[in-house]
Amino acid sequence: SSAVTKSTKIVLNLESLGSLPADEAGPLARYASTIQAQRHDYNGKVLSIRAEDLKSLAIIYDMSPDELTTRLIEWGVLSPGADGSIYADAD
Ligand code: C2E
Ligand code: C2E
Ligand code: C2E
């Protein structure tokens, strides 16, 4: 079924996100900022988000969750989990 998005923890690299062009990364950056504000979690270099949030973001970007995951890896904003599972979990 899903290549990388199914049982993988999604960890955004906030430093990479901040250095991307706003026209592409803007919606993602605003989404991450909102989650940080809701959690009062402002000091991290990374932000773990819900799998459900990736689905919402895919709708915003008019892509499938897998396509968006691939894009996030290309942008360098998707860090592998501590176990590196983002790259290993290709079923
Ligand atoms: P909420 O969804 O009612 O969650 C209340 C609290 O339960 C959260 O407070 C957090 O301490 C805990 N919690 C809920 N789900 C998880 C989870 O999957 N993992 C962990 N580690 N803890 C969880 P917190 O963090 O202060 O968040 C406050 C509210 O902000 C949340 O209320 C939710 O409405 C929103 N929020 C925070 N982070 C996210 C996120 O990543 N995605 C979405 N969609 N909403 C978020
Ligand atoms: P850390 O804060 O020292 O947390 C180490 C590990 O303890 C985490 O590994 C996780 O397994 C667990 N842990 C810490 N806080 C929570 C929590 O609120 N809920 C749950 N369920 N587990 C928790 P993990 O997830 O691989 O994260 C590794 C490191 O990455 C964290 O070290 C932290 O420095 C950073 N990190 C990951 N996600 C976030 C995030 O959303 N915000 C921030 N500020 N840092 C994050
Ligand atoms: P995590 O804290 O290690 O949680 C792993 C999974 O356990 C979550 O995946 C979710 O399916 C479930 N879970 C944990 N706590 C709760 C909870 O309070 N309520 C519910 N309904 N489910 C819970 P998910 O949703 O994909 O989230 C992935 C990671 O994103 C979480 O790993 C956590 O690091 C972060 N996260 C998600 N939502 C919140 C939140 O509201 N607050 C904070 N601080 N972190 C969150």
JSON list of C-alpha atoms and ligand atoms in Angstrom, two decimals:
[
{"chain": "A", "resi": 1, "resn": "SER", "atom": "CA", "xyz": [0.00, 0.00, 0.00]},
{"chain": "A", "resi": 2, "resn": "SER", "atom": "CA", "xyz": [1.60, 3.25, 1.14]},
{"chain": "A", "resi": 3, "resn": "ALA", "atom": "CA", "xyz": [5.32, 3.51, 0.49]},
{"chain": "A", "resi": 4, "resn": "VAL", "atom": "CA", "xyz": [6.62, 5.55, 3.36]},
{"chain": "A", "resi": 5, "resn": "THR", "atom": "CA", "xyz": [3.73, 7.28, 5.09]},
{"chain": "A", "resi": 6, "resn": "LYS", "atom": "CA", "xyz": [2.01, 4.46, 6.86]},
{"chain": "A", "resi": 7, "resn": "SER", "atom": "CA", "xyz": [3.77, 3.49, 10.06]},
{"chain": "A", "resi": 8, "resn": "THR", "atom": "CA", "xyz": [6.50, 6.09, 9.97]},
{"chain": "A", "resi": 9, "resn": "LYS", "atom": "CA", "xyz": [6.99, 8.88, 12.46]},
{"chain": "A", "resi": 10, "resn": "ILE", "atom": "CA", "xyz": [7.08, 12.19, 10.63]},
{"chain": "A", "resi": 11, "resn": "VAL", "atom": "CA", "xyz": [9.80, 14.47, 11.94]},
{"chain": "A", "resi": 12, "resn": "LEU", "atom": "CA", "xyz": [10.22, 17.84, 10.22]},
{"chain": "A", "resi": 13, "resn": "ASN", "atom": "CA", "xyz": [13.63, 19.53, 10.12]},
{"chain": "A", "resi": 14, "resn": "LEU", "atom": "CA", "xyz": [12.73, 23.11, 11.03]},
{"chain": "A", "resi": 15, "resn": "GLU", "atom": "CA", "xyz": [16.12, 24.57, 10.05]},
{"chain": "A", "resi": 16, "resn": "SER", "atom": "CA", "xyz": [15.83, 23.21, 6.51]},
{"chain": "A", "resi": 17, "resn": "LEU", "atom": "CA", "xyz": [12.22, 24.34, 6.36]},
{"chain": "A", "resi": 18, "resn": "GLY", "atom": "CA", "xyz": [13.19, 27.88, 7.28]},
{"chain": "A", "resi": 19, "resn": "SER", "atom": "CA", "xyz": [15.71, 28.14, 4.44]},
{"chain": "A", "resi": 20, "resn": "LEU", "atom": "CA", "xyz": [13.34, 27.06, 1.63]},
{"chain": "A", "resi": 21, "resn": "PRO", "atom": "CA", "xyz": [11.67, 29.53, -0.78]},
{"chain": "A", "resi": 22, "resn": "ALA", "atom": "CA", "xyz": [8.42, 30.77, 0.75]},
{"chain": "A", "resi": 23, "resn": "ASP", "atom": "CA", "xyz": [6.32, 30.22, -2.38]},
{"chain": "A", "resi": 24, "resn": "GLU", "atom": "CA", "xyz": [6.89, 26.46, -2.18]},
{"chain": "A", "resi": 25, "resn": "ALA", "atom": "CA", "xyz": [7.33, 25.84, 1.52]},
{"chain": "A", "resi": 26, "resn": "GLY", "atom": "CA", "xyz": [5.01, 28.59, 2.81]},
{"chain": "A", "resi": 27, "resn": "PRO", "atom": "CA", "xyz": [1.93, 26.46, 3.55]},
{"chain": "A", "resi": 28, "resn": "LEU", "atom": "CA", "xyz": [4.05, 23.80, 5.29]},
{"chain": "A", "resi": 29, "resn": "ALA", "atom": "CA", "xyz": [5.92, 26.44, 7.28]},
{"chain": "A", "resi": 30, "resn": "ARG", "atom": "CA", "xyz": [2.65, 28.02, 8.44]},
{"chain": "A", "resi": 31, "resn": "TYR", "atom": "CA", "xyz": [1.25, 24.60, 9.39]},
{"chain": "A", "resi": 32, "resn": "ALA", "atom": "CA", "xyz": [4.37, 23.78, 11.43]},
{"chain": "A", "resi": 33, "resn": "SER", "atom": "CA", "xyz": [4.31, 27.21, 13.09]},
{"chain": "A", "resi": 34, "resn": "THR", "atom": "CA", "xyz": [0.70, 26.66, 14.12]},
{"chain": "A", "resi": 35, "resn": "ILE", "atom": "CA", "xyz": [1.52, 23.29, 15.70]},
{"chain": "A", "resi": 36, "resn": "GLN", "atom": "CA", "xyz": [4.49, 24.80, 17.52]},
{"chain": "A", "resi": 37, "resn": "ALA", "atom": "CA", "xyz": [2.24, 27.54, 18.89]},
{"chain": "A", "resi": 38, "resn": "GLN", "atom": "CA", "xyz": [-0.44, 25.08, 19.98]},
{"chain": "A", "resi": 39, "resn": "ARG", "atom": "CA", "xyz": [2.17, 23.03, 21.84]},
{"chain": "A", "resi": 40, "resn": "HIS", "atom": "CA", "xyz": [4.21, 25.99, 23.08]},
{"chain": "A", "resi": 41, "resn": "ASP", "atom": "CA", "xyz": [7.13, 24.11, 21.49]},
{"chain": "A", "resi": 42, "resn": "TYR", "atom": "CA", "xyz": [9.35, 26.83, 20.03]},
{"chain": "A", "resi": 43, "resn": "ASN", "atom": "CA", "xyz": [12.93, 25.78, 20.67]},
{"chain": "A", "resi": 44, "resn": "GLY", "atom": "CA", "xyz": [13.24, 22.54, 18.73]},
{"chain": "A", "resi": 45, "resn": "LYS", "atom": "CA", "xyz": [15.36, 21.92, 15.65]},
{"chain": "A", "resi": 46, "resn": "VAL", "atom": "CA", "xyz": [12.82, 19.30, 14.67]},
{"chain": "A", "resi": 47, "resn": "LEU", "atom": "CA", "xyz": [9.05, 18.91, 15.08]},
{"chain": "A", "resi": 48, "resn": "SER", "atom": "CA", "xyz": [7.24, 15.58, 15.23]},
{"chain": "A", "resi": 49, "resn": "ILE", "atom": "CA", "xyz": [3.82, 15.85, 13.63]},
{"chain": "A", "resi": 50, "resn": "ARG", "atom": "CA", "xyz": [0.81, 13.57, 13.41]},
{"chain": "A", "resi": 51, "resn": "ALA", "atom": "CA", "xyz": [0.39, 11.18, 10.50]},
{"chain": "A", "resi": 52, "resn": "GLU", "atom": "CA", "xyz": [-3.05, 12.78, 10.14]},
{"chain": "A", "resi": 53, "resn": "ASP", "atom": "CA", "xyz": [-1.38, 16.13, 9.55]},
{"chain": "A", "resi": 54, "resn": "LEU", "atom": "CA", "xyz": [0.51, 14.77, 6.55]},
{"chain": "A", "resi": 55, "resn": "LYS", "atom": "CA", "xyz": [-2.84, 13.88, 4.99]},
{"chain": "A", "resi": 56, "resn": "SER", "atom": "CA", "xyz": [-4.11, 17.40, 5.56]},
{"chain": "A", "resi": 57, "resn": "LEU", "atom": "CA", "xyz": [-0.92, 18.86, 4.09]},
{"chain": "A", "resi": 58, "resn": "ALA", "atom": "CA", "xyz": [-1.22, 16.59, 1.05]},
{"chain": "A", "resi": 59, "resn": "ILE", "atom": "CA", "xyz": [-4.66, 18.06, 0.37]},
{"chain": "A", "resi": 60, "resn": "ILE", "atom": "CA", "xyz": [-3.23, 21.57, 0.71]},
{"chain": "A", "resi": 61, "resn": "TYR", "atom": "CA", "xyz": [-0.46, 20.72, -1.78]},
{"chain": "A", "resi": 62, "resn": "ASP", "atom": "CA", "xyz": [-2.87, 18.81, -4.10]},
{"chain": "A", "resi": 63, "resn": "MET", "atom": "CA", "xyz": [-0.72, 15.66, -3.94]},
{"chain": "A", "resi": 64, "resn": "SER", "atom": "CA", "xyz": [-1.04, 12.17, -2.55]},
{"chain": "A", "resi": 65, "resn": "PRO", "atom": "CA", "xyz": [0.57, 11.69, 0.88]},
{"chain": "A", "resi": 66, "resn": "ASP", "atom": "CA", "xyz": [3.30, 9.60, -0.78]},
{"chain": "A", "resi": 67, "resn": "GLU", "atom": "CA", "xyz": [4.00, 12.32, -3.35]},
{"chain": "A", "resi": 68, "resn": "LEU", "atom": "CA", "xyz": [4.21, 14.91, -0.62]},
{"chain": "A", "resi": 69, "resn": "THR", "atom": "CA", "xyz": [6.52, 12.66, 1.41]},
{"chain": "A", "resi": 70, "resn": "THR", "atom": "CA", "xyz": [8.83, 12.36, -1.60]},
{"chain": "A", "resi": 71, "resn": "ARG", "atom": "CA", "xyz": [8.76, 16.13, -2.03]},
{"chain": "A", "resi": 72, "resn": "LEU", "atom": "CA", "xyz": [9.58, 16.70, 1.65]},
{"chain": "A", "resi": 73, "resn": "ILE", "atom": "CA", "xyz": [12.57, 14.36, 1.36]},
{"chain": "A", "resi": 74, "resn": "GLU", "atom": "CA", "xyz": [13.73, 16.24, -1.78]},
{"chain": "A", "resi": 75, "resn": "TRP", "atom": "CA", "xyz": [13.41, 19.51, 0.13]},
{"chain": "A", "resi": 76, "resn": "GLY", "atom": "CA", "xyz": [15.47, 18.05, 2.96]},
{"chain": "A", "resi": 77, "resn": "VAL", "atom": "CA", "xyz": [12.80, 18.82, 5.57]},
{"chain": "A", "resi": 78, "resn": "LEU", "atom": "CA", "xyz": [11.88, 15.24, 6.38]},
{"chain": "A", "resi": 79, "resn": "SER", "atom": "CA", "xyz": [14.35, 13.79, 8.82]},
{"chain": "A", "resi": 80, "resn": "PRO", "atom": "CA", "xyz": [14.40, 10.07, 9.32]},
{"chain": "A", "resi": 81, "resn": "GLY", "atom": "CA", "xyz": [13.17, 8.89, 12.71]},
{"chain": "A", "resi": 82, "resn": "ALA", "atom": "CA", "xyz": [15.68, 7.90, 15.33]},
{"chain": "A", "resi": 83, "resn": "ASP", "atom": "CA", "xyz": [15.51, 4.39, 13.86]},
{"chain": "A", "resi": 84, "resn": "GLY", "atom": "CA", "xyz": [15.86, 5.64, 10.28]},
{"chain": "A", "resi": 85, "resn": "SER", "atom": "CA", "xyz": [12.53, 4.05, 9.44]},
{"chain": "A", "resi": 86, "resn": "ILE", "atom": "CA", "xyz": [11.52, 6.62, 6.85]},
{"chain": "A", "resi": 87, "resn": "TYR", "atom": "CA", "xyz": [13.91, 5.02, 4.39]},
{"chain": "A", "resi": 88, "resn": "ALA", "atom": "CA", "xyz": [13.46, 1.40, 5.43]},
{"chain": "A", "resi": 89, "resn": "ASP", "atom": "CA", "xyz": [9.67, 1.13, 5.48]},
{"chain": "A", "resi": 90, "resn": "ALA", "atom": "CA", "xyz": [9.00, 0.78, 1.73]},
{"chain": "A", "resi": 91, "resn": "ASP", "atom": "CA", "xyz": [6.33, -1.90, 1.39]},
{"chain": "B", "resi": 1, "resn": "C2E", "atom": "P1", "xyz": [-5.31, 17.65, 21.97]},
{"chain": "B", "resi": 1, "resn": "C2E", "atom": "O1", "xyz": [-5.29, 16.95, 20.65]},
{"chain": "B", "resi": 1, "resn": "C2E", "atom": "O2", "xyz": [-6.59, 17.64, 22.73]},
{"chain": "B", "resi": 1, "resn": "C2E", "atom": "O3", "xyz": [-4.15, 17.01, 22.85]},
{"chain": "B", "resi": 1, "resn": "C2E", "atom": "C1", "xyz": [-4.04, 17.36, 24.23]},
{"chain": "B", "resi": 1, "resn": "C2E", "atom": "C2", "xyz": [-2.69, 16.92, 24.76]},
{"chain": "B", "resi": 1, "resn": "C2E", "atom": "O4", "xyz": [-2.58, 15.48, 24.64]},
{"chain": "B", "resi": 1, "resn": "C2E", "atom": "C3", "xyz": [-1.51, 17.48, 23.98]},
{"chain": "B", "resi": 1, "resn": "C2E", "atom": "O5", "xyz": [-1.17, 18.76, 24.48]},
{"chain": "B", "resi": 1, "resn": "C2E", "atom": "C4", "xyz": [-0.44, 16.44, 24.28]},
{"chain": "B", "resi": 1, "resn": "C2E", "atom": "O6", "xyz": [0.11, 16.65, 25.57]},
{"chain": "B", "resi": 1, "resn": "C2E", "atom": "C5", "xyz": [-1.22, 15.14, 24.31]},
{"chain": "B", "resi": 1, "resn": "C2E", "atom": "N1", "xyz": [-1.22, 14.47, 23.00]},
{"chain": "B", "resi": 1, "resn": "C2E", "atom": "C6", "xyz": [-2.25, 14.28, 22.14]},
{"chain": "B", "resi": 1, "resn": "C2E", "atom": "N2", "xyz": [-1.89, 13.53, 21.10]},
{"chain": "B", "resi": 1, "resn": "C2E", "atom": "C7", "xyz": [-0.59, 13.22, 21.29]},
{"chain": "B", "resi": 1, "resn": "C2E", "atom": "C8", "xyz": [0.36, 12.47, 20.52]},
{"chain": "B", "resi": 1, "resn": "C2E", "atom": "O7", "xyz": [0.10, 11.87, 19.45]},
{"chain": "B", "resi": 1, "resn": "C2E", "atom": "N3", "xyz": [1.62, 12.41, 21.03]},
{"chain": "B", "resi": 1, "resn": "C2E", "atom": "C9", "xyz": [1.95, 13.06, 22.17]},
{"chain": "B", "resi": 1, "resn": "C2E", "atom": "N4", "xyz": [3.24, 12.99, 22.58]},
{"chain": "B", "resi": 1, "resn": "C2E", "atom": "N5", "xyz": [1.10, 13.75, 22.92]},
{"chain": "B", "resi": 1, "resn": "C2E", "atom": "C10", "xyz": [-0.17, 13.83, 22.48]},
{"chain": "B", "resi": 1, "resn": "C2E", "atom": "P2", "xyz": [-0.32, 19.77, 23.58]},
{"chain": "B", "resi": 1, "resn": "C2E", "atom": "O8", "xyz": [0.88, 19.09, 23.01]},
{"chain": "B", "resi": 1, "resn": "C2E", "atom": "O9", "xyz": [-0.05, 20.97, 24.44]},
{"chain": "B", "resi": 1, "resn": "C2E", "atom": "O10", "xyz": [-1.27, 20.17, 22.38]},
{"chain": "B", "resi": 1, "resn": "C2E", "atom": "C11", "xyz": [-2.40, 21.02, 22.60]},
{"chain": "B", "resi": 1, "resn": "C2E", "atom": "C12", "xyz": [-3.34, 20.95, 21.42]},
{"chain": "B", "resi": 1, "resn": "C2E", "atom": "O11", "xyz": [-2.67, 21.47, 20.25]},
{"chain": "B", "resi": 1, "resn": "C2E", "atom": "C13", "xyz": [-3.78, 19.55, 21.04]},
{"chain": "B", "resi": 1, "resn": "C2E", "atom": "O12", "xyz": [-4.90, 19.19, 21.82]},
{"chain": "B", "resi": 1, "resn": "C2E", "atom": "C14", "xyz": [-4.14, 19.72, 19.58]},
{"chain": "B", "resi": 1, "resn": "C2E", "atom": "O13", "xyz": [-5.41, 20.32, 19.44]},
{"chain": "B", "resi": 1, "resn": "C2E", "atom": "C15", "xyz": [-3.09, 20.71, 19.09]},
{"chain": "B", "resi": 1, "resn": "C2E", "atom": "N6", "xyz": [-1.91, 20.02, 18.55]},
{"chain": "B", "resi": 1, "resn": "C2E", "atom": "C16", "xyz": [-0.69, 19.92, 19.11]},
{"chain": "B", "resi": 1, "resn": "C2E", "atom": "N7", "xyz": [0.14, 19.24, 18.32]},
{"chain": "B", "resi": 1, "resn": "C2E", "atom": "C17", "xyz": [-0.57, 18.91, 17.22]},
{"chain": "B", "resi": 1, "resn": "C2E", "atom": "C18", "xyz": [-0.23, 18.21, 16.02]},
{"chain": "B", "resi": 1, "resn": "C2E", "atom": "O14", "xyz": [0.89, 17.71, 15.81]},
{"chain": "B", "resi": 1, "resn": "C2E", "atom": "N8", "xyz": [-1.22, 18.07, 15.10]},
{"chain": "B", "resi": 1, "resn": "C2E", "atom": "C19", "xyz": [-2.47, 18.56, 15.31]},
{"chain": "B", "resi": 1, "resn": "C2E", "atom": "N9", "xyz": [-3.40, 18.35, 14.35]},
{"chain": "B", "resi": 1, "resn": "C2E", "atom": "N10", "xyz": [-2.83, 19.25, 16.43]},
{"chain": "B", "resi": 1, "resn": "C2E", "atom": "C20", "xyz": [-1.88, 19.41, 17.36]},
{"chain": "B", "resi": 2, "resn": "C2E", "atom": "P1", "xyz": [14.27, 14.21, 23.67]},
{"chain": "B", "resi": 2, "resn": "C2E", "atom": "O1", "xyz": [13.37, 15.37, 23.93]},
{"chain": "B", "resi": 2, "resn": "C2E", "atom": "O2", "xyz": [15.44, 14.03, 24.58]},
{"chain": "B", "resi": 2, "resn": "C2E", "atom": "O3", "xyz": [13.36, 12.89, 23.70]},
{"chain": "B", "resi": 2, "resn": "C2E", "atom": "C1", "xyz": [13.95, 11.60, 23.61]},
{"chain": "B", "resi": 2, "resn": "C2E", "atom": "C2", "xyz": [12.87, 10.56, 23.39]},
{"chain": "B", "resi": 2, "resn": "C2E", "atom": "O4", "xyz": [11.99, 10.52, 24.52]},
{"chain": "B", "resi": 2, "resn": "C2E", "atom": "C3", "xyz": [12.00, 10.82, 22.18]},
{"chain": "B", "resi": 2, "resn": "C2E", "atom": "O5", "xyz": [12.58, 10.26, 21.01]},
{"chain": "B", "resi": 2, "resn": "C2E", "atom": "C4", "xyz": [10.73, 10.09, 22.56]},
{"chain": "B", "resi": 2, "resn": "C2E", "atom": "O6", "xyz": [10.89, 8.69, 22.34]},
{"chain": "B", "resi": 2, "resn": "C2E", "atom": "C5", "xyz": [10.66, 10.33, 24.05]},
{"chain": "B", "resi": 2, "resn": "C2E", "atom": "N1", "xyz": [9.85, 11.52, 24.34]},
{"chain": "B", "resi": 2, "resn": "C2E", "atom": "C6", "xyz": [10.25, 12.75, 24.71]},
{"chain": "B", "resi": 2, "resn": "C2E", "atom": "N2", "xyz": [9.21, 13.58, 24.89]},
{"chain": "B", "resi": 2, "resn": "C2E", "atom": "C7", "xyz": [8.10, 12.84, 24.62]},
{"chain": "B", "resi": 2, "resn": "C2E", "atom": "C8", "xyz": [6.71, 13.15, 24.62]},
{"chain": "B", "resi": 2, "resn": "C2E", "atom": "O7", "xyz": [6.24, 14.27, 24.91]},
{"chain": "B", "resi": 2, "resn": "C2E", "atom": "N3", "xyz": [5.87, 12.13, 24.26]},
{"chain": "B", "resi": 2, "resn": "C2E", "atom": "C9", "xyz": [6.34, 10.91, 23.93]},
{"chain": "B", "resi": 2, "resn": "C2E", "atom": "N4", "xyz": [5.45, 9.97, 23.59]},
{"chain": "B", "resi": 2, "resn": "C2E", "atom": "N5", "xyz": [7.65, 10.60, 23.91]},
{"chain": "B", "resi": 2, "resn": "C2E", "atom": "C10", "xyz": [8.51, 11.55, 24.26]},
{"chain": "B", "resi": 2, "resn": "C2E", "atom": "P2", "xyz": [12.23, 10.89, 19.57]},
{"chain": "B", "resi": 2, "resn": "C2E", "atom": "O8", "xyz": [10.75, 11.06, 19.42]},
{"chain": "B", "resi": 2, "resn": "C2E", "atom": "O9", "xyz": [12.91, 10.02, 18.58]},
{"chain": "B", "resi": 2, "resn": "C2E", "atom": "O10", "xyz": [12.87, 12.34, 19.55]},
{"chain": "B", "resi": 2, "resn": "C2E", "atom": "C11", "xyz": [14.28, 12.49, 19.57]},
{"chain": "B", "resi": 2, "resn": "C2E", "atom": "C12", "xyz": [14.65, 13.94, 19.84]},
{"chain": "B", "resi": 2, "resn": "C2E", "atom": "O11", "xyz": [14.17, 14.74, 18.75]},
{"chain": "B", "resi": 2, "resn": "C2E", "atom": "C13", "xyz": [14.00, 14.52, 21.10]},
{"chain": "B", "resi": 2, "resn": "C2E", "atom": "O12", "xyz": [14.86, 14.26, 22.19]},
{"chain": "B", "resi": 2, "resn": "C2E", "atom": "C14", "xyz": [13.93, 16.00, 20.78]},
{"chain": "B", "resi": 2, "resn": "C2E", "atom": "O13", "xyz": [15.19, 16.62, 21.02]},
{"chain": "B", "resi": 2, "resn": "C2E", "atom": "C15", "xyz": [13.69, 16.00, 19.27]},
{"chain": "B", "resi": 2, "resn": "C2E", "atom": "N6", "xyz": [12.26, 16.09, 18.95]},
{"chain": "B", "resi": 2, "resn": "C2E", "atom": "C16", "xyz": [11.49, 15.16, 18.35]},
{"chain": "B", "resi": 2, "resn": "C2E", "atom": "N7", "xyz": [10.26, 15.62, 18.14]},
{"chain": "B", "resi": 2, "resn": "C2E", "atom": "C17", "xyz": [10.25, 16.89, 18.63]},
{"chain": "B", "resi": 2, "resn": "C2E", "atom": "C18", "xyz": [9.25, 17.90, 18.67]},
{"chain": "B", "resi": 2, "resn": "C2E", "atom": "O14", "xyz": [8.10, 17.76, 18.20]},
{"chain": "B", "resi": 2, "resn": "C2E", "atom": "N8", "xyz": [9.62, 19.07, 19.24]},
{"chain": "B", "resi": 2, "resn": "C2E", "atom": "C19", "xyz": [10.86, 19.27, 19.74]},
{"chain": "B", "resi": 2, "resn": "C2E", "atom": "N9", "xyz": [11.12, 20.46, 20.31]},
{"chain": "B", "resi": 2, "resn": "C2E", "atom": "N10", "xyz": [11.84, 18.35, 19.72]},
{"chain": "B", "resi": 2, "resn": "C2E", "atom": "C20", "xyz": [11.53, 17.18, 19.15]},
{"chain": "B", "resi": 3, "resn": "C2E", "atom": "P1", "xyz": [4.21, 9.79, 19.93]},
{"chain": "B", "resi": 3, "resn": "C2E", "atom": "O1", "xyz": [3.92, 10.70, 21.07]},
{"chain": "B", "resi": 3, "resn": "C2E", "atom": "O2", "xyz": [5.31, 8.78, 20.09]},
{"chain": "B", "resi": 3, "resn": "C2E", "atom": "O3", "xyz": [2.84, 9.05, 19.55]},
{"chain": "B", "resi": 3, "resn": "C2E", "atom": "C1", "xyz": [2.83, 7.97, 18.61]},
{"chain": "B", "resi": 3, "resn": "C2E", "atom": "C2", "xyz": [1.39, 7.67, 18.22]},
{"chain": "B", "resi": 3, "resn": "C2E", "atom": "O4", "xyz": [0.65, 7.24, 19.37]},
{"chain": "B", "resi": 3, "resn": "C2E", "atom": "C3", "xyz": [0.66, 8.87, 17.67]},
{"chain": "B", "resi": 3, "resn": "C2E", "atom": "O5", "xyz": [0.94, 8.98, 16.27]},
{"chain": "B", "resi": 3, "resn": "C2E", "atom": "C4", "xyz": [-0.80, 8.48, 17.94]},
{"chain": "B", "resi": 3, "resn": "C2E", "atom": "O6", "xyz": [-1.26, 7.56, 16.98]},
{"chain": "B", "resi": 3, "resn": "C2E", "atom": "C5", "xyz": [-0.70, 7.77, 19.28]},
{"chain": "B", "resi": 3, "resn": "C2E", "atom": "N1", "xyz": [-0.93, 8.70, 20.40]},
{"chain": "B", "resi": 3, "resn": "C2E", "atom": "C6", "xyz": [-0.02, 9.13, 21.31]},
{"chain": "B", "resi": 3, "resn": "C2E", "atom": "N2", "xyz": [-0.60, 9.93, 22.21]},
{"chain": "B", "resi": 3, "resn": "C2E", "atom": "C7", "xyz": [-1.91, 10.03, 21.88]},
{"chain": "B", "resi": 3, "resn": "C2E", "atom": "C8", "xyz": [-3.03, 10.72, 22.44]},
{"chain": "B", "resi": 3, "resn": "C2E", "atom": "O7", "xyz": [-2.95, 11.44, 23.46]},
{"chain": "B", "resi": 3, "resn": "C2E", "atom": "N3", "xyz": [-4.22, 10.57, 21.79]},
{"chain": "B", "resi": 3, "resn": "C2E", "atom": "C9", "xyz": [-4.33, 9.81, 20.66]},
{"chain": "B", "resi": 3, "resn": "C2E", "atom": "N4", "xyz": [-5.55, 9.74, 20.05]},
{"chain": "B", "resi": 3, "resn": "C2E", "atom": "N5", "xyz": [-3.30, 9.14, 20.11]},
{"chain": "B", "resi": 3, "resn": "C2E", "atom": "C10", "xyz": [-2.10, 9.24, 20.72]},
{"chain": "B", "resi": 3, "resn": "C2E", "atom": "P2", "xyz": [0.71, 10.37, 15.53]},
{"chain": "B", "resi": 3, "resn": "C2E", "atom": "O8", "xyz": [-0.64, 10.92, 15.85]},
{"chain": "B", "resi": 3, "resn": "C2E", "atom": "O9", "xyz": [1.01, 10.13, 14.10]},
{"chain": "B", "resi": 3, "resn": "C2E", "atom": "O10", "xyz": [1.80, 11.36, 16.15]},
{"chain": "B", "resi": 3, "resn": "C2E", "atom": "C11", "xyz": [3.18, 11.23, 15.83]},
{"chain": "B", "resi": 3, "resn": "C2E", "atom": "C12", "xyz": [4.02, 12.06, 16.77]},
{"chain": "B", "resi": 3, "resn": "C2E", "atom": "O11", "xyz": [3.70, 13.46, 16.62]},
{"chain": "B", "resi": 3, "resn": "C2E", "atom": "C13", "xyz": [3.83, 11.76, 18.24]},
{"chain": "B", "resi": 3, "resn": "C2E", "atom": "O12", "xyz": [4.59, 10.64, 18.60]},
{"chain": "B", "resi": 3, "resn": "C2E", "atom": "C14", "xyz": [4.32, 13.05, 18.88]},
{"chain": "B", "resi": 3, "resn": "C2E", "atom": "O13", "xyz": [5.75, 13.08, 18.87]},
{"chain": "B", "resi": 3, "resn": "C2E", "atom": "C15", "xyz": [3.83, 14.10, 17.91]},
{"chain": "B", "resi": 3, "resn": "C2E", "atom": "N6", "xyz": [2.52, 14.63, 18.32]},
{"chain": "B", "resi": 3, "resn": "C2E", "atom": "C16", "xyz": [1.33, 14.37, 17.75]},
{"chain": "B", "resi": 3, "resn": "C2E", "atom": "N7", "xyz": [0.35, 15.04, 18.33]},
{"chain": "B", "resi": 3, "resn": "C2E", "atom": "C17", "xyz": [0.91, 15.74, 19.34]},
{"chain": "B", "resi": 3, "resn": "C2E", "atom": "C18", "xyz": [0.38, 16.64, 20.33]},
{"chain": "B", "resi": 3, "resn": "C2E", "atom": "O14", "xyz": [-0.82, 16.94, 20.41]},
{"chain": "B", "resi": 3, "resn": "C2E", "atom": "N8", "xyz": [1.29, 17.19, 21.18]},
{"chain": "B", "resi": 3, "resn": "C2E", "atom": "C19", "xyz": [2.61, 16.87, 21.13]},
{"chain": "B", "resi": 3, "resn": "C2E", "atom": "N9", "xyz": [3.43, 17.45, 22.03]},
{"chain": "B", "resi": 3, "resn": "C2E", "atom": "N10", "xyz": [3.14, 16.01, 20.22]},
{"chain": "B", "resi": 3, "resn": "C2E", "atom": "C20", "xyz": [2.29, 15.47, 19.35]}
]
